[in-house]
XYZ file of C-alpha atoms in Angstrom:
631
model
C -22.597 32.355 14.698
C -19.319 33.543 16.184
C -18.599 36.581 17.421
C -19.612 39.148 14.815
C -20.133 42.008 17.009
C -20.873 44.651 14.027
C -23.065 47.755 14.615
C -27.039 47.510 13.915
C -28.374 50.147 11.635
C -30.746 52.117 13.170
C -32.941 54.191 11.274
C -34.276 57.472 13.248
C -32.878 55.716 16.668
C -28.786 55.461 17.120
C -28.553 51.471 18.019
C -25.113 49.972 18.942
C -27.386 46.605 19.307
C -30.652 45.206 19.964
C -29.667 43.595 23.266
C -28.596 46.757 24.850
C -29.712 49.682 22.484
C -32.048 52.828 24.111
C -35.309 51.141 22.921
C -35.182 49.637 26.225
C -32.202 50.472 27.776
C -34.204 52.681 30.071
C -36.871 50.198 30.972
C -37.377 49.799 34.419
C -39.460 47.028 36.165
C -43.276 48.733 36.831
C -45.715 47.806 39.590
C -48.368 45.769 37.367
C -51.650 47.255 38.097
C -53.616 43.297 37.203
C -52.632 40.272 36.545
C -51.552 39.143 32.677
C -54.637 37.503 32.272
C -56.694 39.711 34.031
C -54.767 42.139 31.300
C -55.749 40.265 28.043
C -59.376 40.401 29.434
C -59.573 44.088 29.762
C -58.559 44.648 26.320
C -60.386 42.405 24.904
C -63.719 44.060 26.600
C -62.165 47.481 25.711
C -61.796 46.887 22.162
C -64.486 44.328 21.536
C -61.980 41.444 20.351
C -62.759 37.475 21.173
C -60.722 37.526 24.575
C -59.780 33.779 23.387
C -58.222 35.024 19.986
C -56.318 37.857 21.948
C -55.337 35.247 24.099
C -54.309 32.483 20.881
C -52.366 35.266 18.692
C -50.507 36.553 21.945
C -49.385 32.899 22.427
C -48.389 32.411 19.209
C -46.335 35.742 18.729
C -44.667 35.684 22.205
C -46.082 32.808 24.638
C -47.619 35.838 26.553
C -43.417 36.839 28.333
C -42.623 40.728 28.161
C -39.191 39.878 27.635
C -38.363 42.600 30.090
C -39.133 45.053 27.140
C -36.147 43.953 25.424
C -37.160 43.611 21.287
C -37.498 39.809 18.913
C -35.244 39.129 16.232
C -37.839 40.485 14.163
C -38.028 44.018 16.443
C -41.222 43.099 17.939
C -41.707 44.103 21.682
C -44.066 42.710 23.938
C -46.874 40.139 24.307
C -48.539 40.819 21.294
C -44.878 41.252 19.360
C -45.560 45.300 18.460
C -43.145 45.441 15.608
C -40.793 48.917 15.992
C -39.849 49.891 11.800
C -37.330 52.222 12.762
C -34.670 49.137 13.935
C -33.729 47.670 10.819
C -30.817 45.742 11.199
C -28.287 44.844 8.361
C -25.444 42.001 8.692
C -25.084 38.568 6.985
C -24.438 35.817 8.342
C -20.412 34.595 7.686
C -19.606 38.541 8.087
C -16.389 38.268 10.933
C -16.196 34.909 10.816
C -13.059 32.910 9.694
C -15.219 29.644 9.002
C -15.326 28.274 5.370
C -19.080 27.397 5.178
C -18.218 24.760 2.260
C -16.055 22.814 4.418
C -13.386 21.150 1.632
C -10.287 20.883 2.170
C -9.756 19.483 -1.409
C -11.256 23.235 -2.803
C -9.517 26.341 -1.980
C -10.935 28.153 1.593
C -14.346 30.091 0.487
C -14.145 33.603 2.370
C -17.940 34.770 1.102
C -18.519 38.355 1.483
C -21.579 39.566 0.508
C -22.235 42.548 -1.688
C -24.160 45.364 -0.282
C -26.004 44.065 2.136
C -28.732 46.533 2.918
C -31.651 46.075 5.688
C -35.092 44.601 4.444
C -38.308 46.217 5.566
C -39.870 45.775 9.313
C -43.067 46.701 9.603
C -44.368 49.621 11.926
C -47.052 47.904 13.841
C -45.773 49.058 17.226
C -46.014 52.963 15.962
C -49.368 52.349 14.184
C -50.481 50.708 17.486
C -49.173 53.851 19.357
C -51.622 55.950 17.114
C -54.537 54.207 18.252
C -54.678 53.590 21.476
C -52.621 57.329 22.209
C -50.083 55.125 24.320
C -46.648 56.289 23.991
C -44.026 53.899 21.360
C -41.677 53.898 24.503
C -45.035 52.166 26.882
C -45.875 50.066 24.557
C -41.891 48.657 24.741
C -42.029 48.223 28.471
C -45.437 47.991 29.598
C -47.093 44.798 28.865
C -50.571 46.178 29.719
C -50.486 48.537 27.539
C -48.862 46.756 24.656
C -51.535 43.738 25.199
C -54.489 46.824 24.706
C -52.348 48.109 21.829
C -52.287 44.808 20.058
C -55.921 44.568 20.457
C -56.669 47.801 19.205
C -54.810 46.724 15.880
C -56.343 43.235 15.780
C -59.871 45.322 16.088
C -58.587 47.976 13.038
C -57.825 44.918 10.856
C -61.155 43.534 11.666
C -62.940 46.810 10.567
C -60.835 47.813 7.094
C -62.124 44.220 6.380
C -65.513 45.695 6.682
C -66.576 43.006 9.020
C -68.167 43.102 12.579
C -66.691 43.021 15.952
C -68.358 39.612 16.523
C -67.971 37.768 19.481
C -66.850 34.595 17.664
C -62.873 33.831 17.069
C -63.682 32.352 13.879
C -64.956 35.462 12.731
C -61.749 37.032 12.656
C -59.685 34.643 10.599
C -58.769 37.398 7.704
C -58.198 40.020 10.689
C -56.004 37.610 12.023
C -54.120 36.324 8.493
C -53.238 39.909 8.722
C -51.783 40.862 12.043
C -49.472 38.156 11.777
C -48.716 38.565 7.984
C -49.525 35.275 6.378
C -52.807 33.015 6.643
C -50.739 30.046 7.792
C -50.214 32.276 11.040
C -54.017 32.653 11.242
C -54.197 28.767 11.187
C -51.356 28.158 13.956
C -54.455 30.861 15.742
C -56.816 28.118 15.485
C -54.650 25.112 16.450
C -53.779 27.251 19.765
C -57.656 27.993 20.122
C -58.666 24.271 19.431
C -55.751 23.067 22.040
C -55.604 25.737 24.386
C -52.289 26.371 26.618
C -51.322 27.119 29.801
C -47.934 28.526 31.200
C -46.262 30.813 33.609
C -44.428 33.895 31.859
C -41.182 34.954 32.420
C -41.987 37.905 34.889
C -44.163 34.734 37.161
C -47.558 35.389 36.047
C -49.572 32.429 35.096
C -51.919 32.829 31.946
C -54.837 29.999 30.897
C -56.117 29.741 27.842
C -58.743 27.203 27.880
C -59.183 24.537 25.155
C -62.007 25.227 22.082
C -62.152 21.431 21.045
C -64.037 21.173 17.255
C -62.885 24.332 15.715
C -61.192 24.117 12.171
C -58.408 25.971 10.157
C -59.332 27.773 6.915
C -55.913 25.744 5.437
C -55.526 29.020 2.604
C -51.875 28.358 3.133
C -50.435 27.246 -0.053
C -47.224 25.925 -1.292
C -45.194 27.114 -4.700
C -45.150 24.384 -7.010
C -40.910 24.044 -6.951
C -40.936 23.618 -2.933
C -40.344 20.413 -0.483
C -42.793 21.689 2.109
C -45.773 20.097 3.936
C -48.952 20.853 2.749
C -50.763 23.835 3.939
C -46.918 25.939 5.171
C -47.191 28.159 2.249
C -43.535 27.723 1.386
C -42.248 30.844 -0.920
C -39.403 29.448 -3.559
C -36.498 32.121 -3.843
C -34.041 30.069 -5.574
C -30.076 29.972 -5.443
C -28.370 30.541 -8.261
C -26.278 27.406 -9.714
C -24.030 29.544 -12.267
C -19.926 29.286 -13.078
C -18.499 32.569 -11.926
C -15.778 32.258 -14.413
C -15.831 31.320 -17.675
C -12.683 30.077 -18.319
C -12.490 28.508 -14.763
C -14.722 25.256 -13.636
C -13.540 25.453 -10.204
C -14.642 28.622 -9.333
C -18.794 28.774 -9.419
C -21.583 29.278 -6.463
C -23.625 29.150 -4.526
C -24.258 25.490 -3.599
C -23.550 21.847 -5.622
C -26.088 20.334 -7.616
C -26.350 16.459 -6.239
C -28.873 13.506 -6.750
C -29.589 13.008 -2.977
C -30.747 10.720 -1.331
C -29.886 8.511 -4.103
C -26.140 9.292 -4.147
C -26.131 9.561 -0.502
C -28.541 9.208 2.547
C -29.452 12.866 3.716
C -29.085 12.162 7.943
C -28.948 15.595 9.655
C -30.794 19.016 9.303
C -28.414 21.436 10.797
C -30.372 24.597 12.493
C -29.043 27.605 11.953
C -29.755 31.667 12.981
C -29.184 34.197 10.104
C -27.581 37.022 12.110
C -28.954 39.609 10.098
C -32.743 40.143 9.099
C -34.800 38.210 6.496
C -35.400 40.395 3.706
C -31.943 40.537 2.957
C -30.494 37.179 4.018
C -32.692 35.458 1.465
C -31.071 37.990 -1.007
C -27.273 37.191 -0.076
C -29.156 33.527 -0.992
C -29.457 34.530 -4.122
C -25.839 35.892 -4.680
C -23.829 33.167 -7.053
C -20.718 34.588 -5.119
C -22.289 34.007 -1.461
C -23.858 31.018 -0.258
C -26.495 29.085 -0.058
C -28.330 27.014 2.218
C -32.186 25.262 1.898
C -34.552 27.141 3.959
C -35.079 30.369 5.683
C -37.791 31.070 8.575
C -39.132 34.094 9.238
C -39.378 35.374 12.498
C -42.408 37.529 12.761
C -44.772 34.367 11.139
C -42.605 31.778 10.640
C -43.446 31.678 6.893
C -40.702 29.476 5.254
C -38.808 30.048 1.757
C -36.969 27.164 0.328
C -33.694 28.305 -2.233
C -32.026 24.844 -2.176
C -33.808 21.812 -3.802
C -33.222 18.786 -0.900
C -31.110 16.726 -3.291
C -28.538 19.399 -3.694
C -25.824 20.254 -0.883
C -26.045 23.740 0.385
C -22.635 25.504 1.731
C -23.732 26.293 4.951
C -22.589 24.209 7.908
C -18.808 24.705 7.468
C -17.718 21.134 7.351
C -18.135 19.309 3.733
C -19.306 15.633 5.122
C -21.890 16.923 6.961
C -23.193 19.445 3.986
C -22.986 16.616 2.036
C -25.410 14.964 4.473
C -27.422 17.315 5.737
C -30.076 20.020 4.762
C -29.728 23.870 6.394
C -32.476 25.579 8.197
C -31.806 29.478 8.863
C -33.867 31.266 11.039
C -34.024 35.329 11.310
C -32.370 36.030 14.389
C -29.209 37.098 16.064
C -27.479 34.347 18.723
C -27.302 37.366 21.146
C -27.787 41.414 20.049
C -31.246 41.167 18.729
C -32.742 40.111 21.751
C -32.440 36.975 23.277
C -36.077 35.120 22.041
C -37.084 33.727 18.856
C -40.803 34.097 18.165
C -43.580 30.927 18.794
C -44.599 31.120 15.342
C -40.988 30.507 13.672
C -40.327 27.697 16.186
C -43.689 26.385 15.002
C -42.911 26.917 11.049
C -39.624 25.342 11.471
C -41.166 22.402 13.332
C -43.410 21.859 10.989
C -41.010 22.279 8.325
C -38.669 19.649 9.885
C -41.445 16.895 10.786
C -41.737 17.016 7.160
C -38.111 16.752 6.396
C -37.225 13.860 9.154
C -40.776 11.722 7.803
C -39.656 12.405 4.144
C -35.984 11.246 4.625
C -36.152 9.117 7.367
C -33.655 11.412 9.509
C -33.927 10.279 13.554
C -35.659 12.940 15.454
C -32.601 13.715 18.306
C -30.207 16.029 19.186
C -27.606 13.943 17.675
C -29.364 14.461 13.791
C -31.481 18.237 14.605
C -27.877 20.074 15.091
C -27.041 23.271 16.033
C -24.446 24.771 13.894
C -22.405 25.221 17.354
C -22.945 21.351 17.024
C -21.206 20.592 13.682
C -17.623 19.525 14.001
C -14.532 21.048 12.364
C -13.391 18.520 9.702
C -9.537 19.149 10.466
C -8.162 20.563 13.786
C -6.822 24.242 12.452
C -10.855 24.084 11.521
C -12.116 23.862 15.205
C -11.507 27.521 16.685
C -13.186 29.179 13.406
C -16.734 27.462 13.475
C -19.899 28.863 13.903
C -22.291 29.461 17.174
C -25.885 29.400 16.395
C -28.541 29.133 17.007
C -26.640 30.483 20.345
C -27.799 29.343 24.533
C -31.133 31.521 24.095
C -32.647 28.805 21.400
C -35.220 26.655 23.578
C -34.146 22.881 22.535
C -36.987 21.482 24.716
C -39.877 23.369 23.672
C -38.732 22.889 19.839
C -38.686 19.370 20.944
C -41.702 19.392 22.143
C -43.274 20.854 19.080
C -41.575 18.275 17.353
C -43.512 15.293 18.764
C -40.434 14.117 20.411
C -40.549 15.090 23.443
C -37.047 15.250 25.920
C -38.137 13.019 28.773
C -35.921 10.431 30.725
C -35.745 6.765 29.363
C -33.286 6.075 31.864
C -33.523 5.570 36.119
C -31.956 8.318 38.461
C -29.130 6.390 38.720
C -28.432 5.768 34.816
C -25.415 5.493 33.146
C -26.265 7.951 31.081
C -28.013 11.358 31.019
C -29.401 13.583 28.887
C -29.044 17.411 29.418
C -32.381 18.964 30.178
C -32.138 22.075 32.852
C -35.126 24.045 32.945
C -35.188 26.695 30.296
C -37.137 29.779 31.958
C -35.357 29.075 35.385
C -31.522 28.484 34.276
C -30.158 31.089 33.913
C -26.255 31.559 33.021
C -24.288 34.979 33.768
C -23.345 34.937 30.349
C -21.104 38.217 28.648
C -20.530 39.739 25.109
C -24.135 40.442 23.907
C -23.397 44.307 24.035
C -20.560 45.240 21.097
C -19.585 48.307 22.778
C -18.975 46.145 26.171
C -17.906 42.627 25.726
C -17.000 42.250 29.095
C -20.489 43.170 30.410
C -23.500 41.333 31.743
C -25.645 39.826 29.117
C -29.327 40.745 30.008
C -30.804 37.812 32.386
C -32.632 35.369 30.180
C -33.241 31.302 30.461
C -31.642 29.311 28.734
C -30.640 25.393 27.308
C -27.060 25.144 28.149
C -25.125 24.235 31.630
C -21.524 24.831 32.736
C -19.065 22.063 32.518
C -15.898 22.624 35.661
C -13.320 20.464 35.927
C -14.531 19.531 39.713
C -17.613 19.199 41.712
C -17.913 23.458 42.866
C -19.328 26.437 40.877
C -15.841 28.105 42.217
C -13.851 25.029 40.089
C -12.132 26.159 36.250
C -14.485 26.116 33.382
C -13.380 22.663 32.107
C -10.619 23.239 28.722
C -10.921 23.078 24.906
C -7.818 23.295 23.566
C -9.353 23.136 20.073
C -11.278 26.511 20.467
C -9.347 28.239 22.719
C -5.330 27.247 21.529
C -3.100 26.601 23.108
C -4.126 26.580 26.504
C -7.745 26.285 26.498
C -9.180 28.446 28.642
C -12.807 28.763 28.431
C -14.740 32.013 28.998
C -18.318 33.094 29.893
C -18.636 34.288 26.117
C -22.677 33.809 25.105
C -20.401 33.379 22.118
C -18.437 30.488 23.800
C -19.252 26.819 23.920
C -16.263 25.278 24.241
C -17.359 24.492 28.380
C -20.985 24.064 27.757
C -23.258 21.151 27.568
C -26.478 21.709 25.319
C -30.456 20.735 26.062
C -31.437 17.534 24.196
C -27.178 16.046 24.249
C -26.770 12.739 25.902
C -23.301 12.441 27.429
C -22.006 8.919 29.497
C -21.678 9.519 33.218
C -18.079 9.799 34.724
C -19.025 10.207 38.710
C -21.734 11.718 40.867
C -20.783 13.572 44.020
C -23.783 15.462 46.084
C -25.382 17.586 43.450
C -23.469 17.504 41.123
C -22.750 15.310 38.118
C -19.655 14.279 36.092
C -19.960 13.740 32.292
C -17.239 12.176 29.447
C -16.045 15.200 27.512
C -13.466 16.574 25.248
C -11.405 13.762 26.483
C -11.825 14.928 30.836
C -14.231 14.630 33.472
C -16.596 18.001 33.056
C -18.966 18.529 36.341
C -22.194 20.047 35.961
C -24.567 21.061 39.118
C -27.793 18.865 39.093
C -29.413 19.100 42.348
C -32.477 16.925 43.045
C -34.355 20.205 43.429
C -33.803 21.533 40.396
C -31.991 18.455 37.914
C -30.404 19.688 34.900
C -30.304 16.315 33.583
C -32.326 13.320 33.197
C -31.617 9.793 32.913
C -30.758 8.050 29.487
C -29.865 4.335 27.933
C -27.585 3.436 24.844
C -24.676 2.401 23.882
C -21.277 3.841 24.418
C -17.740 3.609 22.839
C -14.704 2.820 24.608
C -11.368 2.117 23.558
C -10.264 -1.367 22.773
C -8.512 -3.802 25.101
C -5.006 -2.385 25.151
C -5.184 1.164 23.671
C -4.587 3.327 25.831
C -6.246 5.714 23.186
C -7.886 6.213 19.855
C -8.053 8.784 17.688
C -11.485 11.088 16.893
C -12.709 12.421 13.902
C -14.321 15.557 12.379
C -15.351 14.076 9.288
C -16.091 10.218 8.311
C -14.427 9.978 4.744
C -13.615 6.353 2.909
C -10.057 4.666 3.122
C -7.631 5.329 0.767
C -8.290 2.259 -1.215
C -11.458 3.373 -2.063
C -10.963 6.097 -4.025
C -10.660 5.886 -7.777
C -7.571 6.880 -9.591
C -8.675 10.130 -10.395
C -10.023 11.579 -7.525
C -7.362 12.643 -4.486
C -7.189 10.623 -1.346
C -8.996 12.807 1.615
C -6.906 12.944 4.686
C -8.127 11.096 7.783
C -6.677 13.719 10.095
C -7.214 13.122 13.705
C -8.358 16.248 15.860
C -6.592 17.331 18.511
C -7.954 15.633 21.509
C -7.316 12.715 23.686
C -10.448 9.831 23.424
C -8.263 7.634 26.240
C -8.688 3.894 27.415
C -11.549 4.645 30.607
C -13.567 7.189 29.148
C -17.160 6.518 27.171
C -18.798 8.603 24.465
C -22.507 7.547 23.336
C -23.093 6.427 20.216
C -25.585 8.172 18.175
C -25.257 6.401 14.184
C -23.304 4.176 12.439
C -22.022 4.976 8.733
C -19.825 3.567 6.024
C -16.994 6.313 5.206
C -18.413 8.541 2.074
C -16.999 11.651 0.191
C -18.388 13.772 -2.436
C -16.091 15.143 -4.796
C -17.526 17.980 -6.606
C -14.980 20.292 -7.345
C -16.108 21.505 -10.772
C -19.559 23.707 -12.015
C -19.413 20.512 -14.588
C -21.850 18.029 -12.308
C -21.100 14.849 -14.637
C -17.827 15.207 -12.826
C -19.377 15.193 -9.284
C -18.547 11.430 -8.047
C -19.694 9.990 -3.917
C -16.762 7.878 -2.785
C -17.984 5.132 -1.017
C -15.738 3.088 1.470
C -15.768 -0.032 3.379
C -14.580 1.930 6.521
C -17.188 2.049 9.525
C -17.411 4.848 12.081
C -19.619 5.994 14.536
C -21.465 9.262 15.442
C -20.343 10.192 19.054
C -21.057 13.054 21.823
C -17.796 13.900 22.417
C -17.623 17.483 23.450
C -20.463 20.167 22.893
C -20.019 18.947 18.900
C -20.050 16.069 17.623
C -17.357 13.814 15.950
C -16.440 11.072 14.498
C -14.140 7.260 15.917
C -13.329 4.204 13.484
C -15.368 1.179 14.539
C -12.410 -0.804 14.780
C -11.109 1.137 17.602
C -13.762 0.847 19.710
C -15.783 -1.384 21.464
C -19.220 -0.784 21.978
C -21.808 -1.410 25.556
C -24.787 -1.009 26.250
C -25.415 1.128 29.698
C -29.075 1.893 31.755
């Protein structure tokens, strides 16, 4: 999202925001008596828990990182995610913003606001945790040894209200587990981790093994509601959007969404991944608003349990530019891009990427960076669009390791020397001195964190310009170190054509310049791709780019208007090379009534192709281009 720098309520506690509020504000490094593992095996022994499931749920909740006591999206603190009830945070997710989240320009702007948005419920696991162990709420926030006993102390009270023994035997514990993470699908992501163990380094350097329990086997309680488009076994929840006319002497003016017959009107091709920037319980209510929004699916943070509102075949209003609702399906996820922390939970990247293996198998949508967008990644369809759109899921969203999860992992498929590469820095290591994730401060230091994203100058020197988008930042330009601001920033998982190398650093194609990033041998923040690229044809000495890929003019029927082919505002010049990600005939769909039997897809002759032009991508006309193939 873009900057929406509104307050956080804060029930009990005075919050001006997560990412700098006094929950942790005062936390200060302390000497760590063991080792993380040697941690997890104390509290097992203490309080007679399977170290292995300690270990599995741990993983799952927070891949075993303190997050230098700083809270989830979901308010959960620590290694074993010790929810704190008393920060409930309340904002929705176009509050601020001056994007129109249905994107067409045929329709009058949409400016949603959403009607008394109130905070949903967080649960007080970190307090109740506090009660039995006699640890202080503020240690269990900051001290991961004593947050790792606290969360086994509440895995063990689960255990006994269940009435069952303290056994020895992970499998033992699946109902114990079902309800420390809140949903029995979570207690099956338990037993994948158990069955393929894991092994990582935390983000405070201390290396935790969990070793591999080949045979073991899931419960599979999860179900799905009859009405949703999940894979088996998610437990998808079906809190529908309303379809309803607002007015009943006026067609044109209805929410939240528009009923469609996808994919047989038109291929769905990209799911666009979004954050909510407010908390679940009440962003699947502004869902449910007829004078909101909608989009298809919302992830919960705390156990990545999924709702679907949206059937698949209809287009949610969601990514602010109507060709790509029109092809695309919306995934939010509970979260903030920067003041509710800065990390999203293992188990919602794990019930989104299970959620979106489903999607890409079901409608054959590639599995790349160039199809899985970011909302920072969708285009504006018309350049007075490009400064409004949205930023999520922000830098702090881990590309590789959803990736990863995916079954797609980001690996090179080009040499060292390629003519193309594919953006893929080091997440816990890369740090960027980012600014604006305290409200009260813009100016000041984001909390350090790793991240996806890399600088872009305008030469070969970390002391060089930030390179310019005159789209986002009119008229001059000028970047800033905004988390908030991509507009000089290349993302994990993009493929960009190569413009120079020059010691360690390497130039890129993009927004029309050379951008440099640094990508030392030591530490590359790239790897090496192949595909094809665009370039101007023989003789232009430029073409224009695209936000949106609508039909020619002679393809529309009398009674539907002509869309505008506008141009954007920057300069795709003869020498320069975008990659090519798809190839599509021009399409509209004109829905502009609540009456669907007026709802037509115009279907042109025109070709374009999907390019990486800038940190979003857009849109040239085949027959300005020629196309090459690089390695």
């Amino acid at each position: 999202m873009r900057a929406r720098r509104h307050l956080l309520v804060a029930a009990a506690v005075g919050l001006a925001g997560l990412a700098t509020g006094q929950a942790y504000a005062a936390y200060q490094p302390k000497p760590v008596p063991v080792t993380r593992q040697q941690a997890f095996a104390d509290a097992a022994k203490t309080e007679h828990v399977p170290l292995k499931l300690l270990l599995a749920v741990s993983y799952l909740e927070s891949r075993w990182d303190a997050n230098q006591g700083r809270p989830s999206v979901g308010a959960g603190y620590g290694p074993m995610h010790l929810t704190d009830g008393t920060l409930v945070p309340a904002r929705e997710h176009f509050s601020g913003g001056t994007e129109d989240p249905r994107g067409d320009t045929s329709r009058p702007r949409r400016r949603p606001r959403a009607r008394g948005v109130r905070p949903g419920h967080v649960a007080q696991t970190l307090q109740q945790a506090a009660k039995l162990t006699g640890a202080s709420a503020d240690d269990l926030r900051t001290d991961a040894t004593a947050n790792i006993r606290a969360g086994a102390a509440l895995l063990a009270h689960y255990q006994r209200r269940l009435r069952r023994p303290l056994s020895s035997n992970p499998s033992a514990w699946y109902q114990a587990t079902a309800r420390y993470g809140g949903t029995s699908w979570f207690a099956d992501q338990v037993v994948n981790v158990l069955r393929t163990g894991e092994s990582r380094t935390t983000d405070d350097g201390q290396r935790v093994t969990l070793a591999a329990t080949p045979g073991l086997k899931a419960v599979r309680t999860a179900a799905n509601a009859a009405q949703t488009e999940c894979p088996p076994d998610l437990g998808c929840e079906w809190i529908p959007a309303p379809y309803q006319q607002l007015d009943p002497k006026d067609q044109t003016k209805y929410g939240n969404h528009d009923e469609a017959r996808r994919p047989l009107s038109q291929r769905i091709r990209y799911i666009v991944i979004h954050d909510t920037e407010g908390d679940y319980a009440s962003s699947v209510k502004l869902a449910q608003d007829p004078t909101y929004l909608a989009w298809n699916y919302t992830v919960r943070s705390s156990d990545g349990h999924v709702a679907q509102h949206v059937k698949n075949k209809d287009i949610g209003w969601h990514a602010g530019n109507w060709y790509i609702n029109s092809k695309s399906i919306g995934v939010e996820h509970e979260g903030f891009l920067a003041q509710g922390g800065t990390w999203y939970t293992e188990a919602m990247y794990r019930g989104s990427a299970e959620l979106v293996r489903y999607l890409t198998r079901e409608y054959g949508i590639p599995v790349d960076r160039a199809h899985i967008l970011g909302h920072d990644n969708v285009p504006g369809g018309v350049p007075s669009d490009v400064a409004g759109m949205h930023q999520d899921p922000g830098p702090y969203w881990d590309w590789a390791h959803y990736f990863d999860l995916l079954g797609r992992p980001l690996h090179a498929t080009g040499g060292a020397n390629a003519g193309l590469v594919t953006i893929r820095p080091d997440y816990a290591t890369n740090t960027v001195p980012y600014t604006g994730c305290d409200a009260k401060n813009p100016s000041a230091a984001c909390p350090e964190h790793g991240g996806g994203d890399v600088l872009l100058h305008t030469a070969p020197s970390a002391d060089a310009p930030l390179v310019k988008d005159v789209g986002a930042h009119p008229p001059n330009g000028d970047a800033t170190m905004s988390v908030y601001d991509f507009s000089a920033r290349a993302s994990t998982g993009q493929t960009y054509a190569v413009a120079g190398r020059q010691g360690d650093w390497t130039a890129i194609w993009y927004l029309g310049r050379k951008a440099w990033f640094h990508d030392p041998a030591s530490a590359p923040a790239a790897v090496g791709a192949r595909g094809l690229v665009a370039t101007p044809k023989p003789g232009a000495k430029s073409v224009p780019i695209y936000g949106r890929a609508y039909p020619e003019a002679s393809a529309y029927p009398a009674n539907i208007p002509v869309q505008d082919l506008t141009p954007m505002q920057y300069t795709f010049a003869a020498g320069q090379s975008y990659p090519v990600a798809d190839v599509a005939r021009g399409e509209y769909a004109y829905s502009k009534t609540f009456d669907v039997s007026t709802h037509v897809v115009v279907k042109g002759r025109s070709k374009y192709y999907e390019i990486q032009f800038g940190h979003r991508v857009y849109y040239v006309k085949a027959a300005d281009v020629v196309l090459r193939r690089v390695s």
